[in-house]
Backbone as a ProteinNet text record, in pm:
[ID]
protein_1_A
[PRIMARY]
MRNYKYKIPIYAKYGLTIEEAAEFSCIGAGKLREIIAENSTLDFILHKGSQVIIKRPQFEQWLENVNYI
[TERTIARY]
69	-14.5	108	53.2	108.6	124.9	227.7	195.7	184.4	60.9	41.8	29.7	50.2	99.3	-27.1	-149.9	-272.6	-388.9	-427.8	-494.2	-645.4	-693.4	-827.5	-904	-985.4	-1064.3	-1109.7	-1140.3	-1189.6	-1286	-1413.1	-1548	-1528.6	-1479.1	-1462.7	-1370.3	-1322.2	-1218.2	-1344.7	-1287.9	-1376.6	-1323.8	-1225.9	-1133.4	-1059.4	-1053.9	-980.8	-904.2	-781.5	-672.3	-783.3	-701.4	-765	-761	-635.8	-630.6	-729.2	-741.7	-851.3	-987.6	-1016.2	-1165.5	-1194.9	-1078.3	-1068.2	-1094.5	-1012.2	-1085.3	-1173.8	-1245.1	-1378.4	-1500.3	-1474.8	-1579.7	-1567.2	-1437.4	-1402.2	-1413.3	-1387.1	-1375.3	-1207.7	-1151.1	-1027	-910.6	-820.2	-757.5	-767.1	-717.1	-721.5	-839.2	-945.5	-1088.1	-1124.9	-1102.3	-1150.9	-1006.6	-922.1	-846.3	-886.8	-964.7	-1028.1	-1155.8	-1262.9	-1400.8	-1345.1	-1245.8	-1227.5	-1178.6	-1097.2	-1024.3	-1133	-1223.5	-1324.6	-1444.8	-1448.1	-1573.1	-1513.1	-1437.4	-1343.8	-1452.2	-1573.5	-1661.2	-1734.1	-1735.4	-1784.2	-1778	-1892.6	-1897.5	-1794	-1774.2	-1678.6	-1548.3	-1471.2	-1385	-1298.4	-1191.4	-1130.4	-944.6	-922.5	-777.1	-681.4	-587.8	-454.5	-341.2	-354.7	-224.5	-239.8	-158.7	-151.9	-196	-253.7	-312.4	-485.2	-549.4	-688.6	-718.5	-846.9	-882.3	-991.9	-1082.9	-1226.8	-1313.3	-1375.7	-1505.5	-1592.1	-1558.2	-1629	-1825.8	-1832.8	-1990.7	-2056.7	-1961.7	-2019.5	-2029.1	-1900.3	-1902.7	-1981.4	-2010.6	-2094	-2231.8	-2290.4	-2418.9	-2386	-2286.2	-2268.8	-2282.6	-2214.9	-2217.5	-2361	-2452	-2576.5	-2654.2	-2636.8	-2710	-2696.8	-2534.5	-2476.4	-2511.2	-2524.5	-2580.7	-2434.1	-2381.2	-2298.9	-2184.5	-2081.2	-1931.2	-1841.9
-121.7	-23.3	117.4	237.2	337.1	428.1	503.5	590.8	745.2	786.9	890.5	1025.2	1179.1	1277	1330.2	1242.4	1292.7	1185.6	1137.7	1027.9	1072.7	1038.5	1069.2	944.7	935.6	842.8	735.8	596.8	572.5	633.2	611.3	681.1	823.9	887.7	1045.7	1067.7	973.6	1006.9	1007.7	1059.4	1056.9	944	980.4	851.8	768.2	622.6	521	478.8	407.5	286.9	176.1	89.5	-52.2	-94.4	-93.7	-148.4	-70.6	23.9	108.2	51.1	74.5	15.8	-187.7	-249.3	-355.2	-377.2	-303.4	-287.4	-265.4	-143.2	-83.7	-183	-265.8	-325.3	-493	-543.5	-690.6	-770.5	-694.1	-782.6	-757.9	-888.7	-868.5	-769	-734.6	-630	-697.4	-830.2	-895.3	-944.7	-933.9	-928.2	-798	-720.6	-573.8	-545.9	-570.9	-574.2	-612.1	-739.9	-797.4	-776.3	-702.4	-672.3	-513.1	-464.7	-296.7	-356.7	-469.2	-477.7	-545.3	-598.8	-665.5	-563.3	-466.3	-351.4	-202	-206.9	-54.4	89	47.6	206.3	173.2	117.7	170.7	267.9	324.7	487.1	514.9	412.8	478.4	419.2	437	412.9	520.5	585.5	666.7	636.8	712.7	642.3	777.4	750	879	832	862.2	794	632.6	566.4	410.4	394.1	451.2	420.6	415	344.6	334.6	374.5	519.3	560.8	534.5	484.2	425.2	554.7	581.8	678.4	603.8	666	566.7	596.1	732.4	730.7	640.4	639	568.3	365.6	394.3	219.4	186.5	235.8	243.8	180.9	284.4	239	134.7	89.9	-29	-138.6	-138.4	-251.2	-265.9	-129.6	-170.3	-247.8	-212.8	-280.8	-400	-455.8	-621	-690.9	-843.4	-921	-1035.8	-1047.7	-1155	-1066.9	-1146.9	-1096.4	-1227.5
-4.5	-17.6	-0.5	-57.6	-60.9	65.5	69.2	192.5	128.2	161.6	153.5	219.2	205.3	296	368.3	290.1	360.8	369.2	500.5	545.6	510.2	387.1	355.1	377.8	496.2	480.3	304.2	283	159.7	113.5	235.2	193.6	169.9	216.4	189.2	44.2	-18.5	-145.6	-272	-375.3	-447.7	-550.2	-589.3	-678.2	-616	-660.6	-524.4	-655.1	-583.6	-684.4	-660.9	-762	-761.7	-614.7	-565	-419.5	-310.6	-338.6	-262.6	-303.2	-393	-455.9	-407.4	-388.1	-373.5	-225.7	-167.3	-31	22	-63.9	-36.6	-39.6	-157.8	-192.9	-165.4	-108.2	-96.1	-201.8	-336.2	-427.7	-447.7	-498.9	-524.1	-644	-595.4	-707.2	-831.6	-839	-946.3	-1055.1	-963.4	-1048.8	-1091.6	-1000.4	-1094.5	-1176.3	-1169.7	-1313.5	-1430	-1388.2	-1499.9	-1563.9	-1449.9	-1501.1	-1590.5	-1534.7	-1567.1	-1773.2	-1765.4	-1877.2	-1975.4	-1918.6	-1994.4	-2048.2	-1954.1	-1981.7	-1969.2	-2037.8	-2050.4	-2034.7	-2107.6	-2083.3	-1996	-1877.4	-1726.8	-1717.2	-1635.8	-1632.1	-1511.7	-1399.1	-1279.7	-1292.7	-1447.6	-1474.5	-1516.8	-1494.1	-1542.4	-1554.7	-1682.2	-1698.8	-1656.1	-1603	-1578.1	-1645.7	-1793.3	-1840	-1834.2	-1737.1	-1753	-1645.7	-1525.1	-1402.3	-1418.7	-1367.5	-1361.2	-1226.5	-1195.1	-1123.5	-1106	-975	-979.7	-936.6	-999	-918.3	-838.8	-715.5	-593.8	-596.2	-632.1	-633.2	-737.3	-855.2	-953.4	-942.2	-887.2	-830.7	-719.8	-665.4	-554.1	-629.6	-707	-779.8	-862.9	-923.1	-1012.4	-906.8	-810.1	-722.8	-679.5	-650.5	-620.9	-731.5	-819.2	-950.2	-1036.4	-952.1	-1024.3	-910.9	-977.8	-897	-872.9	-978.1	-1013	-1029.7	-1002.4	-1020.6	-1044.4
[MASK]
+++++++++++++++++++++++++++++++++++++++++++++++++++++++++++++++++++++

């Protein structure tokens, strides 16, 4: 895990790394990477160069609507 200058809780962040999103959702980081690779048009994905940022509010909404991963 990265060592950040500011300690902002995950629930207060807008953008999450794959690792933070995995911790937040209890879905493994590998599975999240697989989902992103297969569905690159999902509205919670933000590409920052080669890094992927997960937009937390849209990710939460997506989790509410999905029944199977």
